[in-house]
Amino acid sequence: MTKLTAHDLAKKQKEISVAEFFERNKHILGFGNATRALVTSIKEGVDNSLDSCEEVNILPEIYVEIKNHEDGECKIIVEDNGPGIVTKQIPHIFGRLLYGSRFHAIRQSRGQQGIGISAVILYGQLTTGKHAKIISKVQQDRPAVVMELAIDTNKNRAEVINRETVHWDKPSGTRVEISIIADYKRGKRFVYDYLQSTSIVNPHAQITYKDAEGEEYLFERTAEATPKKSCEIKPHPYGVELGTLIKMAKNTKARKLSTFLKTEFSSMGDRTTNAVCEKADLDRNANPKEMKREEFLALHRAFKKVKIMAPSTDCLSPISETLIRRSLKHETKEISPEFIITASRPASVYSGNPFQTEVGLVYGGTLPRDKPVQLMRFANRVPLLYQQGGCVITSAISSIDWRRYGFEQPSGKGMPSGPAIFLTHVSSTQIPFTSESKEAIADIPEIENEIKLAFRECARKVQHHIHKKVRRKKTREKFDLITKILPEIAKKSANMIDKPIPSLDAVITKIMDIVWIEDLIEYEKVSRQPVQTTIIPDKESDNTRSEGTITKSKIMVVNYKHNSQKFNLYALIPKDAVVGSVEPKPAKIANNYIKWNLGTIPPANKVDVSFELAGLEKGDFDENDLYVENINPAFVIGADKWEGD
Amino acid sequence: MTKLTAHDLAKKQKEISVAEFFERNKHILGFGNATRALVTSIKEGVDNSLDSCEEVNILPEIYVEIKNHEDGECKIIVEDNGPGIVTKQIPHIFGRLLYGSRFHAIRQSRGQQGIGISAVILYGQLTTGKHAKIISKVQQDRPAVVMELAIDTNKNRAEVINRETVHWDKPSGTRVEISIIADYKRGKRFVYDYLQSTSIVNPHAQITYKDAEGEEYLFERTAEATPKKSCEIKPHPYGVELGTLIKMAKNTKARKLSTFLKTEFSSMGDRTTNAVCEKADLDRNANPKEMKREEFLALHRAFKKVKIMAPSTDCLSPISETLIRRSLKHETKEISPEFIITASRPASVYSGNPFQTEVGLVYGGTLPRDKPVQLMRFANRVPLLYQQGGCVITSAISSIDWRRYGFEQPSGKGMPSGPAIFLTHVSSTQIPFTSESKEAIADIPEIENEIKLAFRECARKVQHHIHKKVRRKKTREKFDLITKILPEIAKKSANMIDKPIPSLDAVITKIMDIVWIEDLIEYEKVSRQPVQTTIIPDKESDNTRSEGTITKSKIMVVNYKHNSQKFNLYALIPKDAVVGSVEPKPAKIANNYIKWNLGTIPPANKVDVSFELAGLEKGDFDENDLYVENINPAFVIGADKWEGD
């Protein structure tokens, strides 16, 4: 064998086009097999449609169709009523990988890579050799453009095959038609599941789906308002990488360090900026372009040493606990679950990217007890259907010891088994997906931690719930005994000795020796709204909140102790509910609770407490969460110790 | 709110540089957290070094060092004795993502994406703001080049900061020094594990590792020959995508379809080419550049209808069952396993890419019985350390019902629990990794299937092994009873009636009624070789095979049936062993077995069979696998029914 040298090897070293790379590695984009390719293609189309509608504040109306030809070929059609795409951008958006509008903006959106839809076109031409067809209309009074295009993978550029204009009976919108090789028979179930899950977390979207057999499905809109639009923000100093900081300083227009910090980062006011400069021992007026690596290093370290306000969460658009609860309730009707619990975390930051976690837990009913819990994963309102094993959501859940919450879990690690559905939604300006196919979230410690904290809170609530139920049941038995048998004995005894029946209050309170709190929730329809309409609690639609359903909570506090009691009562309320009339007059109405300073309750007396909530649907709030203060909670049944806000 | 239009959105739509994309999505490249970043950086350096040494047939000597500075900064050093890199290519190889020599070649290699090492440099500058340093020497009699460089992420091009020449006391080689932010304390364990695992599957490499505390570890070379160099091949018609076929035809220099097929694909001889053209109803002389999509479609379909030879496996470099067995045996010495079983599959194809699966299973000993089995995953001789949950190896194993092979597995799915280590090695010209970090293999159905088949074979062998052991033990008890008690009785009876002791053969054979096969394996050192040297069975080092250790297998066949027996005996032998003397003369020596037509064996007689194997180390072959033909296997203890090759 002749010995090769570095010069021989150099002849083979050359550039790889990004399109060529992904053509070869199509599984990275979610096209690993013909089943998944079908779902991925639809998903990329629908995600794009939802994003573009939301960007211009249009209520999305999306039409999805699959036409199944022979030999495993499918034509995928996704059409929307969004703003359309200007003609000269069509070849870039659809015919190039790594091109888009959402990559450089820091705010929550579904697409963020500029790969999705062009990847579908790449996959389509790779497997069928056919061109993609794009129809776009950007203005009511102008015709639509129809473009047929292919991707030149050596150059990562579009090849426009044909272009014409047509009349399109729509104010504006985009329609893509792409032929791909796909396994329709196996994939159709996943397409339905994906669209249904999408509809759950996007109640403002209407999705019509026509399958290859011609069957039409309608996923109805249940909310008439688009979600609060996520705003674009600047990077947050916590977690910004040193290299990024240096790069930003090189490119800034600011001539002073203080201006640079205040204009190019979020949460940097005058005071924080001064504090950072001081900690870093840097001149506020230094020119950022002339600073040295060591100075940036000092600045970078100073960021971590100064308390900087968390980034604004305007850039995020979480689903909300109420909506998660409602979706879960709706989706699990047939299971008749024992309870549904939700938890959400405040926004947090990883590598300068804000993110927020919301979780839900459905327990009991007819869910199987010996199977692993079902997992529903969402990221930026997009369902994640594959790669569950490689997702941080799975590893976060697996690291919690679920055995003490009534789940089976060998050695206290791994996915627990039990009658439950776990839902997780992570929203972020930048979801760290493990790959370009966006099917799993990478194991970023900050995110794993937040998911764990959210589920721990859920788990505590589960424990609390079970505990409360057991205690109440036990006391109830005692209570029934006393209130039925004691009066009977008293009556008989009185009769026997021919005396009036004595008051048993003192005896009962002596035996019971507790404060008993019982509650009831009722719903009342308000007639001004048509019955079918669903109102989504949303900060932007406050004016509609007082209509629809009124949730009425009635609480009865009975003092079964032998001396008078005087204490404070707290009732938790959903953050997005509007509080109506409250009886008696509360001491405080906070964002998420109502507080009463209850007057003195003599032994064997009771006090009625009630409040009304608007902005919720029937069943959104179906269980009171009550707490007491200034009384030993061991003597209270139906409420726990108030631990502070 | 003013309503945005498509024109407003168009202003934001722009190109994303691939470096910028990965800078933002560094977790996709394996830099998701500071622990993993450390291992990934070392891994990319070492993989590159191994690849380049093998390319020019140099036995790799690799030096790895980590220097740990304050504030979580580590300097990673990887040095090799490979061919070096020519000066003008250094900025491209290290300062650009998607640039390399191995992407366009179809053959097995570790790096295939042209991303790895430049990603480490990107991560280094992002987190520390420091430049990378590369030293390269390509020729014995010339100085080395030292280059300091950074990556301009907006352009995906290198920025050369400094360049000089120095004397380097080495014939040729490459050294990279990169500073990164990394969690040394947590990561060091993984670095050691990675290097150890690498050494297991690369016995020809010598790796020296100096950790941040100055401790030096040597992973010694145990094989003196580089593995068979994998050859570059052409794409195979099975699985080549229609779009790729069209693209190849557009770029071909061939003017005739038949020439195109014969020169640009593997396994396409005259006969196959004709058969394909005929099936596709295409003219052999058609100009491929002028063919229409429909004609390519017909051609593409014809590929699947004609039997085409599997691709040459020259492009692959599997580890070999013997070496896997030996590694496992070596690594599990302290566990004292009950048995080690290996299985390998013939090469197969997915999307035109040949691949091959090898698996090993270590069972019993001190391995924990109540924990999930340990999994060791390898791809192209590289250990996969992360993302086990998202890997096709995990899902393939999880889909097998392991309960009947003595493992615990709730509901017959998921990773089984039991005292075992499962090793899997997938080699391919193109490993379909789930992401650019190359930590998990995507769930390609063809690969999943091959892994399943390999493990099923393992599982069957486990069952066979347990079955044989139980049966032999049972018969042995009977045998002991007969051979000890019967002669005693016979002796006493003969004494009592004063007659000679009768022959018991007929009685024994009547009671036993079986053919008993027992075996013994011995090893003999051949003195010509130094004792420490390990010989790796390798097609290129045939001349060294007859030296080292001779494995001697001795088999005794005893006929305990009451009539004469005449049957054939088969002994399996490792594919890579060389057969020495065989007694008696065999009927056939095939690639993986020896066959004897045993002469007639009268009742109570025995036949001795023996063979010698060279090219193996002591213990590589430590249990005979015997089969019989032309006899009812129910009457044979120690061998099973021969089912054909």
PDB file of N, CA and C in Angstrom, chain A residues 587-613:
ATOM      1  N   ALA A 587     -60.753  40.772  54.146  1.00  0.00           N
ATOM      2  CA  ALA A 587     -59.673  41.633  54.619  1.00  0.00           C
ATOM      3  C   ALA A 587     -58.761  42.001  53.454  1.00  0.00           C
ATOM      4  N   LYS A 588     -58.686  41.105  52.467  1.00  0.00           N
ATOM      5  CA  LYS A 588     -57.785  41.359  51.334  1.00  0.00           C
ATOM      6  C   LYS A 588     -58.190  40.488  50.133  1.00  0.00           C
ATOM      7  N   ILE A 589     -58.099  41.076  48.937  1.00  0.00           N
ATOM      8  CA  ILE A 589     -58.230  40.259  47.732  1.00  0.00           C
ATOM      9  C   ILE A 589     -56.906  40.391  46.977  1.00  0.00           C
ATOM     10  N   ALA A 590     -56.143  39.332  46.956  1.00  0.00           N
ATOM     11  CA  ALA A 590     -54.841  39.374  46.276  1.00  0.00           C
ATOM     12  C   ALA A 590     -54.984  38.725  44.906  1.00  0.00           C
ATOM     13  N   ASN A 591     -53.878  38.664  44.207  1.00  0.00           N
ATOM     14  CA  ASN A 591     -53.844  38.092  42.855  1.00  0.00           C
ATOM     15  C   ASN A 591     -54.373  36.657  42.835  1.00  0.00           C
ATOM     16  N   ASN A 592     -54.016  35.891  43.868  1.00  0.00           N
ATOM     17  CA  ASN A 592     -54.401  34.481  43.829  1.00  0.00           C
ATOM     18  C   ASN A 592     -55.091  33.970  45.101  1.00  0.00           C
ATOM     19  N   TYR A 593     -55.551  34.909  45.965  1.00  0.00           N
ATOM     20  CA  TYR A 593     -56.320  34.441  47.119  1.00  0.00           C
ATOM     21  C   TYR A 593     -57.233  35.528  47.668  1.00  0.00           C
ATOM     22  N   ILE A 594     -58.205  35.113  48.477  1.00  0.00           N
ATOM     23  CA  ILE A 594     -59.052  36.038  49.239  1.00  0.00           C
ATOM     24  C   ILE A 594     -58.812  35.718  50.711  1.00  0.00           C
ATOM     25  N   LYS A 595     -58.714  36.775  51.528  1.00  0.00           N
ATOM     26  CA  LYS A 595     -58.472  36.567  52.951  1.00  0.00           C
ATOM     27  C   LYS A 595     -59.608  37.182  53.767  1.00  0.00           C
ATOM     28  N   TRP A 596     -60.122  36.437  54.750  1.00  0.00           N
ATOM     29  CA  TRP A 596     -61.113  36.976  55.680  1.00  0.00           C
ATOM     30  C   TRP A 596     -60.565  36.937  57.106  1.00  0.00           C
ATOM     31  N   ASN A 597     -60.766  38.029  57.851  1.00  0.00           N
ATOM     32  CA  ASN A 597     -60.556  37.964  59.296  1.00  0.00           C
ATOM     33  C   ASN A 597     -61.904  37.602  59.902  1.00  0.00           C
ATOM     34  N   LEU A 598     -62.126  36.346  60.164  1.00  0.00           N
ATOM     35  CA  LEU A 598     -63.440  35.920  60.651  1.00  0.00           C
ATOM     36  C   LEU A 598     -63.656  36.451  62.073  1.00  0.00           C
ATOM     37  N   GLY A 599     -64.866  36.924  62.366  1.00  0.00           N
ATOM     38  CA  GLY A 599     -65.199  37.391  63.718  1.00  0.00           C
ATOM     39  C   GLY A 599     -65.205  36.220  64.687  1.00  0.00           C
ATOM     40  N   THR A 600     -65.351  36.497  65.944  1.00  0.00           N
ATOM     41  CA  THR A 600     -65.374  35.445  66.967  1.00  0.00           C
ATOM     42  C   THR A 600     -66.558  34.498  66.713  1.00  0.00           C
ATOM     43  N   ILE A 601     -66.254  33.196  66.677  1.00  0.00           N
ATOM     44  CA  ILE A 601     -67.327  32.210  66.497  1.00  0.00           C
ATOM     45  C   ILE A 601     -67.498  31.472  67.815  1.00  0.00           C
ATOM     46  N   PRO A 602     -68.646  31.630  68.487  1.00  0.00           N
ATOM     47  CA  PRO A 602     -68.877  30.913  69.746  1.00  0.00           C
ATOM     48  C   PRO A 602     -68.987  29.406  69.486  1.00  0.00           C
ATOM     49  N   PRO A 603     -68.805  28.573  70.540  1.00  0.00           N
ATOM     50  CA  PRO A 603     -68.918  27.123  70.372  1.00  0.00           C
ATOM     51  C   PRO A 603     -70.268  26.759  69.767  1.00  0.00           C
ATOM     52  N   ALA A 604     -70.271  25.764  68.859  1.00  0.00           N
ATOM     53  CA  ALA A 604     -71.468  25.253  68.204  1.00  0.00           C
ATOM     54  C   ALA A 604     -72.139  26.264  67.286  1.00  0.00           C
ATOM     55  N   ASN A 605     -71.453  27.335  66.986  1.00  0.00           N
ATOM     56  CA  ASN A 605     -72.001  28.303  66.024  1.00  0.00           C
ATOM     57  C   ASN A 605     -71.297  28.169  64.670  1.00  0.00           C
ATOM     58  N   LYS A 606     -71.946  28.735  63.660  1.00  0.00           N
ATOM     59  CA  LYS A 606     -71.297  28.670  62.350  1.00  0.00           C
ATOM     60  C   LYS A 606     -71.273  30.021  61.658  1.00  0.00           C
ATOM     61  N   VAL A 607     -70.367  30.133  60.688  1.00  0.00           N
ATOM     62  CA  VAL A 607     -70.254  31.342  59.876  1.00  0.00           C
ATOM     63  C   VAL A 607     -70.279  30.912  58.425  1.00  0.00           C
ATOM     64  N   ASP A 608     -71.055  31.651  57.608  1.00  0.00           N
ATOM     65  CA  ASP A 608     -71.073  31.353  56.177  1.00  0.00           C
ATOM     66  C   ASP A 608     -70.179  32.324  55.432  1.00  0.00           C
ATOM     67  N   VAL A 609     -69.370  31.795  54.553  1.00  0.00           N
ATOM     68  CA  VAL A 609     -68.467  32.617  53.746  1.00  0.00           C
ATOM     69  C   VAL A 609     -68.751  32.263  52.290  1.00  0.00           C
ATOM     70  N   SER A 610     -68.740  33.260  51.406  1.00  0.00           N
ATOM     71  CA  SER A 610     -68.955  32.938  49.993  1.00  0.00           C
ATOM     72  C   SER A 610     -68.256  33.946  49.106  1.00  0.00           C
ATOM     73  N   PHE A 611     -67.942  33.490  47.892  1.00  0.00           N
ATOM     74  CA  PHE A 611     -67.399  34.428  46.899  1.00  0.00           C
ATOM     75  C   PHE A 611     -67.812  33.972  45.505  1.00  0.00           C
ATOM     76  N   GLU A 612     -67.758  34.919  44.570  1.00  0.00           N
ATOM     77  CA  GLU A 612     -68.110  34.607  43.180  1.00  0.00           C
ATOM     78  C   GLU A 612     -66.926  34.899  42.270  1.00  0.00           C
ATOM     79  N   LEU A 613     -66.779  34.055  41.268  1.00  0.00           N
ATOM     80  CA  LEU A 613     -65.697  34.259  40.293  1.00  0.00           C
ATOM     81  C   LEU A 613     -66.289  34.344  38.898  1.00  0.00           C
TER      82      LEU A 613
END
